[in-house]
Tab-separated table of C-alpha atoms in Angstrom:
chain	number	residue	atom	x	y	z
X	1243	MET	CA	0.000	0.000	0.000
X	1244	SER	CA	1.326	3.463	-0.838
X	1245	ALA	CA	1.678	6.226	1.731
X	1246	SER	CA	-1.802	7.376	0.863
X	1247	ALA	CA	-4.874	5.662	-0.558
X	1248	VAL	CA	-6.928	7.711	-3.009
X	1249	MET	CA	-10.537	7.173	-4.052
X	1250	THR	CA	-12.191	9.860	-6.177
X	1251	ASP	CA	-11.734	13.055	-4.152
X	1252	VAL	CA	-11.133	11.247	-0.841
X	1253	VAL	CA	-7.537	10.927	0.355
X	1254	VAL	CA	-6.607	8.627	3.253
X	1255	ARG	CA	-3.252	9.115	4.945
X	1256	PRO	CA	-1.551	7.213	7.767
X	1257	VAL	CA	-1.278	9.426	10.819
X	1258	SER	CA	2.215	10.616	11.595
X	1259	GLY	CA	3.268	13.554	13.682
X	1260	ARG	CA	1.654	15.680	16.348
X	1261	ARG	CA	-0.616	17.703	14.057
X	1262	GLN	CA	-2.297	14.649	12.507
X	1263	ARG	CA	-2.632	12.962	15.886
X	1264	LYS	CA	-4.449	16.053	17.138
X	1265	GLN	CA	-6.722	15.962	14.069
X	1266	PHE	CA	-7.504	12.296	14.743
X	1267	VAL	CA	-8.416	12.955	18.382
X	1268	ASP	CA	-10.334	16.162	17.618
X	1269	PHE	CA	-12.468	14.887	14.717
X	1270	PRO	CA	-15.314	13.373	16.827
X	1271	PHE	CA	-15.729	16.678	18.684
X	1272	GLN	CA	-16.561	18.355	15.366
X	1273	HIS	CA	-18.437	15.374	13.946
X	1274	TYR	CA	-20.853	15.068	16.906
X	1275	ALA	CA	-21.177	18.783	17.704
X	1276	GLY	CA	-24.722	19.393	18.961
X	1277	ASP	CA	-25.568	15.676	19.345
X	1278	PRO	CA	-27.188	15.397	22.816
X	1279	ASN	CA	-26.352	11.681	23.102
X	1280	TRP	CA	-22.652	11.758	22.265
X	1281	ILE	CA	-20.214	11.566	25.177
X	1282	PRO	CA	-16.635	12.745	24.564
X	1283	PRO	CA	-13.830	10.380	25.510
X	1284	LEU	CA	-11.560	11.170	28.438
X	1285	LEU	CA	-8.796	12.652	26.317
X	1286	TYR	CA	-5.948	11.613	28.600
X	1287	ASP	CA	-6.983	7.944	28.315
X	1288	GLN	CA	-7.943	8.162	24.644
X	1289	ARG	CA	-4.459	9.181	23.547
X	1290	ALA	CA	-2.979	6.163	25.324
X	1291	LEU	CA	-5.540	3.750	23.828
X	1292	LEU	CA	-4.599	5.109	20.383
X	1293	GLY	CA	-0.933	4.355	21.034
X	1294	TYR	CA	-0.098	8.062	21.049
X	1295	LYS	CA	1.170	7.617	24.598
X	1296	ARG	CA	2.401	4.488	26.347
X	1297	HIS	CA	-0.224	1.846	27.008
X	1298	PRO	CA	0.486	-1.764	28.099
X	1299	PHE	CA	-1.925	-3.175	25.498
X	1300	TYR	CA	0.677	-2.306	22.864
X	1301	LEU	CA	3.361	-4.413	24.505
X	1302	ASP	CA	1.700	-7.253	22.565
X	1303	ALA	CA	-0.103	-5.356	19.818
X	1304	GLU	CA	0.449	-2.840	17.036
X	1305	ILE	CA	-1.697	0.025	15.762
X	1306	GLN	CA	-1.761	2.437	12.831
X	1307	THR	CA	-4.284	5.246	12.641
X	1308	PHE	CA	-5.539	6.793	9.399
X	1309	LEU	CA	-7.335	10.026	8.498
X	1310	ALA	CA	-9.574	10.641	5.498
X	1311	TYR	CA	-9.514	14.089	3.885
X	1312	ARG	CA	-11.723	15.780	1.335
X	1313	ASP	CA	-10.732	19.217	0.067
X	1314	GLY	CA	-8.152	19.363	2.831
X	1315	GLN	CA	-10.730	18.794	5.598
X	1316	VAL	CA	-10.856	15.708	7.810
X	1317	CYS	CA	-13.966	13.670	6.985
X	1318	GLY	CA	-13.242	10.332	8.681
X	1319	ARG	CA	-10.818	8.232	10.693
X	1320	ILE	CA	-9.979	4.595	11.435
X	1321	ALA	CA	-7.360	2.537	13.300
X	1322	ALA	CA	-5.901	-0.777	12.126
X	1323	ILE	CA	-4.826	-3.069	14.974
X	1324	VAL	CA	-2.819	-6.282	15.176
X	1325	ASN	CA	-3.676	-7.975	18.492
X	1326	ARG	CA	-1.027	-10.661	18.772
X	1327	GLY	CA	-2.552	-12.062	21.970
X	1328	HIS	CA	-5.853	-12.710	20.176
X	1329	ASN	CA	-4.180	-14.459	17.275
X	1330	ARG	CA	-2.044	-16.624	19.565
X	1331	ILE	CA	-5.001	-17.749	21.673
X	1332	HIS	CA	-7.525	-18.207	18.867
X	1333	HIS	CA	-5.070	-19.502	16.246
X	1334	GLU	CA	-6.136	-16.870	13.728
X	1335	ARG	CA	-4.584	-14.238	11.502
X	1336	ARG	CA	-7.217	-11.672	12.345
X	1337	GLY	CA	-6.708	-7.946	12.192
X	1338	PHE	CA	-8.986	-5.484	13.951
X	1339	PHE	CA	-10.247	-2.022	13.210
X	1340	GLY	CA	-11.478	0.571	15.658
X	1341	PHE	CA	-11.963	4.249	16.494
X	1342	PHE	CA	-14.012	4.447	13.287
X	1343	GLU	CA	-15.786	7.698	12.456
X	1344	SER	CA	-17.041	8.891	9.081
X	1345	ILE	CA	-19.323	11.378	7.453
X	1346	ASP	CA	-22.336	9.775	5.754
X	1347	ASP	CA	-20.512	8.927	2.539
X	1348	PRO	CA	-19.812	5.374	1.299
X	1349	GLN	CA	-16.695	6.565	-0.554
X	1350	VAL	CA	-15.131	7.877	2.645
X	1351	ALA	CA	-15.947	4.692	4.597
X	1352	ALA	CA	-14.638	2.454	1.787
X	1353	ALA	CA	-11.393	4.418	1.481
X	1354	LEU	CA	-10.816	4.199	5.249
X	1355	VAL	CA	-11.547	0.464	5.435
X	1356	ASP	CA	-9.365	-0.236	2.398
X	1357	ALA	CA	-6.454	1.650	3.959
X	1358	ALA	CA	-6.790	-0.288	7.234
X	1359	ALA	CA	-7.211	-3.612	5.419
X	1360	GLY	CA	-4.190	-2.920	3.226
X	1361	TRP	CA	-1.992	-2.183	6.232
X	1362	LEU	CA	-3.217	-5.339	7.990
X	1363	GLY	CA	-2.745	-7.441	4.856
X	1364	GLU	CA	0.887	-6.319	4.676
X	1365	ARG	CA	1.293	-7.763	8.178
X	1366	GLY	CA	-0.106	-11.162	7.231
X	1367	MET	CA	-3.657	-10.710	8.488
X	1368	SER	CA	-6.352	-12.574	6.539
X	1369	ASP	CA	-9.520	-11.424	8.336
X	1370	LEU	CA	-10.843	-8.185	9.795
X	1371	ARG	CA	-13.085	-7.619	12.826
X	1372	GLY	CA	-14.370	-4.545	14.591
X	1373	PRO	CA	-14.959	-2.016	15.807
X	1374	CYS	CA	-12.676	-2.610	18.819
X	1375	ASN	CA	-11.196	0.391	20.596
X	1376	PRO	CA	-8.685	-1.288	20.719
X	1377	SER	CA	-9.927	-4.721	21.973
X	1378	LEU	CA	-12.898	-6.488	23.537
X	1379	ASN	CA	-11.470	-5.648	26.967
X	1380	TYR	CA	-12.023	-1.944	26.301
X	1381	GLU	CA	-14.796	-0.167	24.385
X	1382	CYS	CA	-16.072	-2.147	21.431
X	1383	GLY	CA	-19.044	-2.703	19.165
X	1384	LEU	CA	-21.045	-0.499	16.828
X	1385	LEU	CA	-24.343	0.783	18.178
X	1386	VAL	CA	-27.100	-0.548	15.897
X	1387	ASP	CA	-30.165	-0.124	18.117
X	1388	GLY	CA	-30.913	2.289	20.970
X	1389	PHE	CA	-29.899	5.688	19.616
X	1390	ASP	CA	-32.430	7.635	21.687
X	1391	THR	CA	-30.402	7.900	24.907
X	1392	PRO	CA	-26.735	8.519	25.768
X	1393	PRO	CA	-24.508	5.514	26.462
X	1394	PHE	CA	-23.445	4.480	29.945
X	1395	PHE	CA	-19.846	4.800	31.116
X	1396	MET	CA	-17.291	3.112	28.801
X	1397	MET	CA	-19.901	2.130	26.211
X	1398	THR	CA	-19.800	3.331	22.615
X	1399	TYR	CA	-22.035	5.655	20.639
X	1400	ASN	CA	-22.139	6.421	16.924
X	1401	LYS	CA	-24.418	7.857	14.279
X	1402	PRO	CA	-27.232	5.560	13.034
X	1403	TYR	CA	-25.898	5.316	9.468
X	1404	TYR	CA	-22.604	3.651	10.464
X	1405	GLY	CA	-23.971	0.116	10.124
X	1406	ALA	CA	-24.986	0.710	6.518
X	1407	LEU	CA	-21.550	2.193	5.754
X	1408	LEU	CA	-19.734	-0.877	7.091
X	1409	GLU	CA	-22.100	-3.326	5.408
X	1410	GLY	CA	-21.476	-1.433	2.173
X	1411	CYS	CA	-17.772	-2.192	2.682
X	1412	GLY	CA	-18.462	-5.933	2.744
X	1413	PHE	CA	-18.796	-6.441	6.492
X	1414	GLN	CA	-21.256	-8.933	7.938
X	1415	LYS	CA	-22.503	-9.356	11.473
X	1416	SER	CA	-20.246	-11.505	13.603
X	1417	GLN	CA	-21.800	-11.174	17.058
X	1418	ASP	CA	-24.137	-8.800	18.865
X	1419	LEU	CA	-23.487	-7.390	22.323
X	1420	TYR	CA	-26.498	-6.460	24.444
X	1421	ALA	CA	-27.087	-3.837	27.110
X	1422	PHE	CA	-29.946	-4.388	29.567
X	1423	LEU	CA	-31.463	-1.582	31.618
X	1424	GLY	CA	-33.054	-2.040	35.014
X	1425	HIS	CA	-34.886	0.445	37.230
X	1426	ILE	CA	-34.892	0.364	41.018
X	1427	SER	CA	-38.678	-0.152	41.004
X	1428	GLN	CA	-38.152	-3.595	39.455
X	1429	LEU	CA	-36.505	-4.938	42.600
X	1430	THR	CA	-39.935	-5.573	44.099
X	1431	LYS	CA	-40.866	-7.732	41.086
X	1432	LEU	CA	-37.960	-10.187	41.118
X	1433	ASP	CA	-38.748	-13.711	39.956
X	1434	PRO	CA	-39.185	-15.724	43.226
X	1435	LYS	CA	-37.399	-18.654	41.599
X	1436	LEU	CA	-34.244	-16.553	41.108
X	1437	VAL	CA	-34.396	-15.520	44.765
X	1438	ARG	CA	-34.671	-19.179	45.824
X	1439	ILE	CA	-31.730	-20.176	43.607
X	1440	SER	CA	-29.626	-17.384	45.095
X	1441	GLU	CA	-30.524	-18.290	48.682
X	1442	GLY	CA	-29.895	-21.975	47.982
X	1443	ALA	CA	-26.464	-21.318	46.441
X	1444	ALA	CA	-25.426	-19.054	49.326
X	1445	GLU	CA	-26.440	-21.709	51.845
X	1446	ARG	CA	-25.079	-24.722	49.961
X	1447	PHE	CA	-21.577	-23.297	49.497
X	1448	ASN	CA	-21.568	-21.038	52.575
X	1449	VAL	CA	-20.833	-18.060	50.322
X	1450	LYS	CA	-19.523	-14.893	51.940
X	1451	VAL	CA	-19.952	-11.655	50.001
X	1452	ARG	CA	-17.739	-8.692	50.803
X	1453	PRO	CA	-16.855	-5.335	49.189
X	1454	LEU	CA	-13.544	-4.509	47.567
X	1455	ASP	CA	-10.894	-3.783	50.224
X	1456	THR	CA	-9.239	-0.546	49.116
X	1457	SER	CA	-6.559	-0.848	51.824
X	1458	ARG	CA	-5.215	-3.811	49.795
X	1459	PHE	CA	-5.975	-2.294	46.403
X	1460	ARG	CA	-3.133	-3.887	44.434
X	1461	ALA	CA	-3.812	-7.382	45.782
X	1462	GLU	CA	-7.574	-6.965	45.261
X	1463	LEU	CA	-6.986	-5.843	41.695
X	1464	GLU	CA	-4.913	-8.938	40.988
X	1465	MET	CA	-7.658	-11.083	42.531
X	1466	PHE	CA	-10.315	-9.455	40.298
X	1467	LEU	CA	-8.042	-10.103	37.305
X	1468	ASP	CA	-7.646	-13.756	38.226
X	1469	VAL	CA	-11.408	-14.285	38.601
X	1470	TYR	CA	-12.087	-12.339	35.370
X	1471	ASN	CA	-9.544	-14.280	33.322
X	1472	GLN	CA	-10.554	-17.673	34.780
X	1473	SER	CA	-14.261	-17.124	34.288
X	1474	LEU	CA	-14.076	-15.987	30.666
X	1475	GLY	CA	-11.553	-18.487	29.337
X	1476	GLY	CA	-13.052	-20.136	26.267
X	1477	THR	CA	-15.615	-17.357	25.784
X	1478	TRP	CA	-16.060	-16.097	22.209
X	1479	GLY	CA	-13.275	-13.683	21.317
X	1480	PHE	CA	-11.855	-13.476	24.835
X	1481	VAL	CA	-8.215	-12.544	25.411
X	1482	PRO	CA	-7.030	-12.324	29.037
X	1483	LEU	CA	-6.000	-8.957	30.372
X	1484	SER	CA	-2.283	-8.892	31.124
X	1485	ALA	CA	-1.005	-8.016	34.587
X	1486	ALA	CA	0.402	-4.774	33.141
X	1487	GLU	CA	-3.000	-3.860	31.668
X	1488	VAL	CA	-4.693	-4.512	35.005
X	1489	ARG	CA	-2.208	-2.300	36.822
X	1490	HIS	CA	-2.796	0.427	34.247
X	1491	LEU	CA	-6.588	0.110	34.505
X	1492	GLY	CA	-6.357	0.088	38.282
X	1493	ALA	CA	-4.333	3.290	38.394
X	1494	GLN	CA	-6.707	4.853	35.888
X	1495	MET	CA	-9.907	3.858	37.685
X	1496	LYS	CA	-8.865	3.850	41.341
X	1497	MET	CA	-10.546	7.171	42.102
X	1498	MET	CA	-13.661	6.143	40.160
X	1499	ILE	CA	-14.306	2.894	42.013
X	1500	VAL	CA	-16.939	2.831	44.758
X	1501	PRO	CA	-15.848	-0.169	46.892
X	1502	GLU	CA	-19.368	-1.168	47.949
X	1503	LEU	CA	-20.364	-1.495	44.271
X	1504	ALA	CA	-17.532	-3.983	43.623
X	1505	LEU	CA	-18.239	-7.216	45.488
X	1506	VAL	CA	-16.340	-10.482	45.919
X	1507	ALA	CA	-17.912	-13.891	46.622
X	1508	GLU	CA	-15.755	-16.212	48.719
X	1509	VAL	CA	-16.075	-19.907	49.570
X	1510	ASP	CA	-13.838	-21.065	52.426
X	1511	GLY	CA	-11.921	-17.801	52.144
X	1512	LYS	CA	-11.189	-18.308	48.434
X	1513	PRO	CA	-12.556	-15.812	45.857
X	1514	VAL	CA	-14.866	-17.636	43.423
X	1515	GLY	CA	-16.726	-14.718	41.870
X	1516	ALA	CA	-16.860	-10.955	41.566
X	1517	VAL	CA	-19.305	-8.316	40.381
X	1518	PHE	CA	-17.944	-4.972	39.286
X	1519	GLY	CA	-20.207	-1.943	39.223
X	1520	MET	CA	-19.203	1.596	38.283
X	1521	LEU	CA	-21.090	4.837	38.644
X	1522	ASP	CA	-22.140	6.330	35.313
X	1523	TYR	CA	-19.690	9.228	35.071
X	1524	ASN	CA	-20.756	10.108	31.522
X	1525	PRO	CA	-22.874	13.182	32.412
X	1526	ARG	CA	-19.857	14.612	34.234
X	1527	ILE	CA	-17.490	13.695	31.380
X	1528	LYS	CA	-19.789	15.585	29.029
X	1529	GLN	CA	-19.717	18.627	31.324
X	1530	ILE	CA	-15.896	18.729	31.297
X	1531	ASN	CA	-15.784	17.902	27.550
X	1532	GLY	CA	-13.450	14.986	28.214
X	1533	ARG	CA	-10.740	17.172	29.713
X	1534	LEU	CA	-9.475	16.152	33.160
X	1535	PHE	CA	-6.972	18.979	33.414
X	1536	PRO	CA	-6.521	21.474	34.858
X	1537	PHE	CA	-9.757	21.277	36.899
X	1538	GLY	CA	-11.957	18.712	35.151
X	1539	PHE	CA	-11.070	15.897	37.555
X	1540	ILE	CA	-12.435	17.970	40.456
X	1541	ARG	CA	-15.801	18.363	38.716
X	1542	LEU	CA	-15.755	14.667	37.766
X	1543	PHE	CA	-15.465	13.370	41.328
X	1544	ARG	CA	-17.130	16.087	43.404
X	1545	HIS	CA	-20.480	15.191	45.040
X	1546	ARG	CA	-20.501	11.647	43.634
X	1547	ARG	CA	-23.621	10.860	45.653
X	1548	GLU	CA	-25.531	12.927	43.096
X	1549	LEU	CA	-24.804	10.273	40.446
X	1550	LYS	CA	-27.840	7.988	40.388
X	1551	ARG	CA	-27.018	5.620	37.516
X	1552	MET	CA	-24.505	2.804	37.438
X	1553	ARG	CA	-23.161	0.266	35.011
X	1554	VAL	CA	-22.585	-3.350	36.016
X	1555	LEU	CA	-19.540	-4.076	33.862
X	1556	SER	CA	-19.156	-7.732	34.682
X	1557	THR	CA	-20.329	-10.540	36.907
X	1558	ASN	CA	-17.722	-13.272	36.781
X	1559	VAL	CA	-17.626	-16.699	38.430
X	1560	VAL	CA	-14.760	-19.195	38.177
X	1561	PRO	CA	-15.634	-22.273	36.063
X	1562	GLU	CA	-16.175	-24.813	38.867
X	1563	TYR	CA	-18.872	-22.618	40.449
X	1564	GLN	CA	-20.611	-21.488	37.275
X	1565	ARG	CA	-24.251	-22.588	36.833
X	1566	TRP	CA	-24.671	-22.871	40.613
X	1567	GLY	CA	-26.176	-19.426	41.177
X	1568	ILE	CA	-23.108	-17.625	42.558
X	1569	GLY	CA	-23.687	-14.800	40.083
X	1570	LEU	CA	-27.171	-14.354	41.540
X	1571	VAL	CA	-25.717	-14.278	45.051
X	1572	LEU	CA	-23.418	-11.430	43.981
X	1573	THR	CA	-26.211	-9.532	42.253
X	1574	ARG	CA	-28.438	-9.822	45.329
X	1575	GLY	CA	-25.513	-8.648	47.435
X	1576	LEU	CA	-25.431	-5.449	45.403
X	1577	ILE	CA	-29.075	-4.593	46.115
X	1578	PRO	CA	-28.687	-3.111	49.628
X	1579	LYS	CA	-25.644	-1.118	48.472
X	1580	VAL	CA	-27.560	0.208	45.477
X	1581	LEU	CA	-30.502	1.204	47.689
X	1582	GLU	CA	-28.199	2.866	50.194
X	1583	TRP	CA	-26.520	4.931	47.462
X	1584	GLY	CA	-29.860	5.882	45.939
X	1585	ILE	CA	-29.133	4.415	42.500
X	1586	GLU	CA	-32.188	4.704	40.247
X	1587	GLU	CA	-31.037	2.875	37.099
X	1588	ALA	CA	-28.450	0.215	36.311
X	1589	GLU	CA	-27.227	-0.977	32.945
X	1590	PHE	CA	-25.892	-4.522	32.630
X	1591	SER	CA	-23.461	-4.367	29.743
X	1592	TRP	CA	-22.290	-5.849	27.690
X	1593	VAL	CA	-23.658	-9.379	27.307
X	1594	LEU	CA	-22.730	-11.558	24.341
X	1595	GLU	CA	-25.593	-12.654	22.125
X	1596	SER	CA	-24.217	-16.207	22.467
X	1597	ASN	CA	-24.199	-16.046	26.294
X	1598	THR	CA	-27.644	-17.565	26.721
X	1599	LEU	CA	-27.180	-18.174	30.464
X	1600	SER	CA	-26.534	-14.529	31.369
X	1601	ARG	CA	-29.123	-13.246	28.901
X	1602	GLY	CA	-31.769	-15.591	30.270
X	1603	THR	CA	-31.029	-14.658	33.887
X	1604	LEU	CA	-31.271	-10.938	33.137
X	1605	GLU	CA	-34.478	-11.334	31.159
X	1606	ARG	CA	-36.046	-13.357	33.976
X	1607	GLY	CA	-34.894	-10.647	36.377
X	1608	GLY	CA	-37.152	-8.223	34.540
X	1609	VAL	CA	-34.565	-5.928	32.989
X	1610	LYS	CA	-35.148	-4.768	29.433
X	1611	LEU	CA	-32.924	-4.936	26.387
X	1612	SER	CA	-32.067	-1.273	25.812
X	1613	LYS	CA	-29.200	-1.164	23.321
X	1614	THR	CA	-27.598	-3.496	20.795
X	1615	TYR	CA	-23.997	-3.230	19.684
X	1616	ARG	CA	-22.546	-5.203	16.776
X	1617	LEU	CA	-19.165	-6.614	15.864
X	1618	TYR	CA	-18.544	-7.098	12.147
X	1619	ASP	CA	-16.262	-9.459	10.207
X	1620	ARG	CA	-14.975	-9.621	6.654
X	1621	PRO	CA	-11.927	-11.008	4.856
X	1622	VAL	CA	-9.077	-8.513	4.603
X	1623	ALA	CA	-8.932	-8.947	0.800
X	1624	VAL	CA	-12.576	-7.995	0.147
X	1625	HIS	CA	-12.990	-4.434	-1.070
X	1626	HIS	CA	-16.031	-2.170	-1.143
X	1627	GLY	CA	-18.687	-3.001	-3.668
X	1628	GLN	CA	-17.707	-6.678	-3.973
C-alpha cells in the first residue's frame, strides 16, 4: 500500500506527527457537535488507547491510525490493529479495526476500510473484525439499536448510518453485544425462583460476600483479574487482560471505584466470583468535555452521591462454580448497596448474544434490552462493492 490511498476526491493518509494525531483525536468533537447523546472520551486515556502515549496493550499489539480528507478537511478516521494475543489464543490471523468515524458517505468509509485492510494485509492478516477500541477488553461494538439515549460509562455511541456504511464495505454481522437496563422499582418484582436459587447457592456453598478492600488495592486488583480471566476463558473472542494492563486500569480507575459497588464472593476464604459496578460518570465527562486537566477531575469526582445511575460491567464466576447461582448471590448482594446509594437505574453491559445463560437470567430478572452493539467481520482482501 502506498503512503496514501486515493478514491475519487477522498484521500486517506496514515497518521504521523503531532498535528495529525491532534486531528484524529479532535475529529469526533466536530463530527458530533450538537448531538445530545454523544459523550466525549476522556482525552488523557484516549491518547494512550490510540498508542499516542504508552499503554500496556501495545506491549503485545500494534496500531496504525488513518485520516480521510476531502478538500483538505478531515472527513473520517480509522485505526488498524494487530492484536497478537488474540491471534495466539484463537489460532487466527485476524486484524482489527477501531476508532471508526465517518461522514455519511460510502466513498469515505470504503477508502478508510481499504487503507486499514491494506496495512493489515501487509502484516499477514487474513480477516478483519471490529470495531474494537482497541480490543474487547475496552470499548467495542457499533451501536445498531438504541440511539435515543446517551450511552453508559465506557460504552460506545455512533451515528445511526454507520452500520450501513460498514455493510457497504463488505462487512457482515459476527456477534451482537447487548445492554440491559433495570430500574430500582423492578426490585420488588424479582422472579421468586431466582431468589430461591440465590438463597440456595449461598447456603449450599456457605458463600460470603464482601466489598472490595481498598486498603489492599493492588492485591484486590490482581484477585479481580484472576477471577475475570478464569471465568471468561473459552468465551467467544476473549483474550485475558495482562497483569500490566490490570495495573494500568487500576491506576486509571482507582478514584472512580466505589468499593461497595464492587463485590467479591468467597467460599472457604477463596474468591470464586466478583461483580464490578461503576457509577455512570458520563454526564460529568460531558460537562468537562473529556478534559481532566486542569480542573476537570475535580468536577468529575465532586459530590458523587448525586450520580444515580450505574453500570454493572461484569459478573464473573470461576468455572467450577458457574451454573450454581453464585452470580445471583453477587447480584443480590449489590441490592442493599444500590438502595443505600440511591441508585435509580443500572445498565448490565455488555452481554454476548451467544451467552444464553446470562441473557436468560437478566431477562427473567425483569430488565429490558435497551441497546444493541454489533461486531462485524470480513476477509481482509474484500474491497467495497464486492
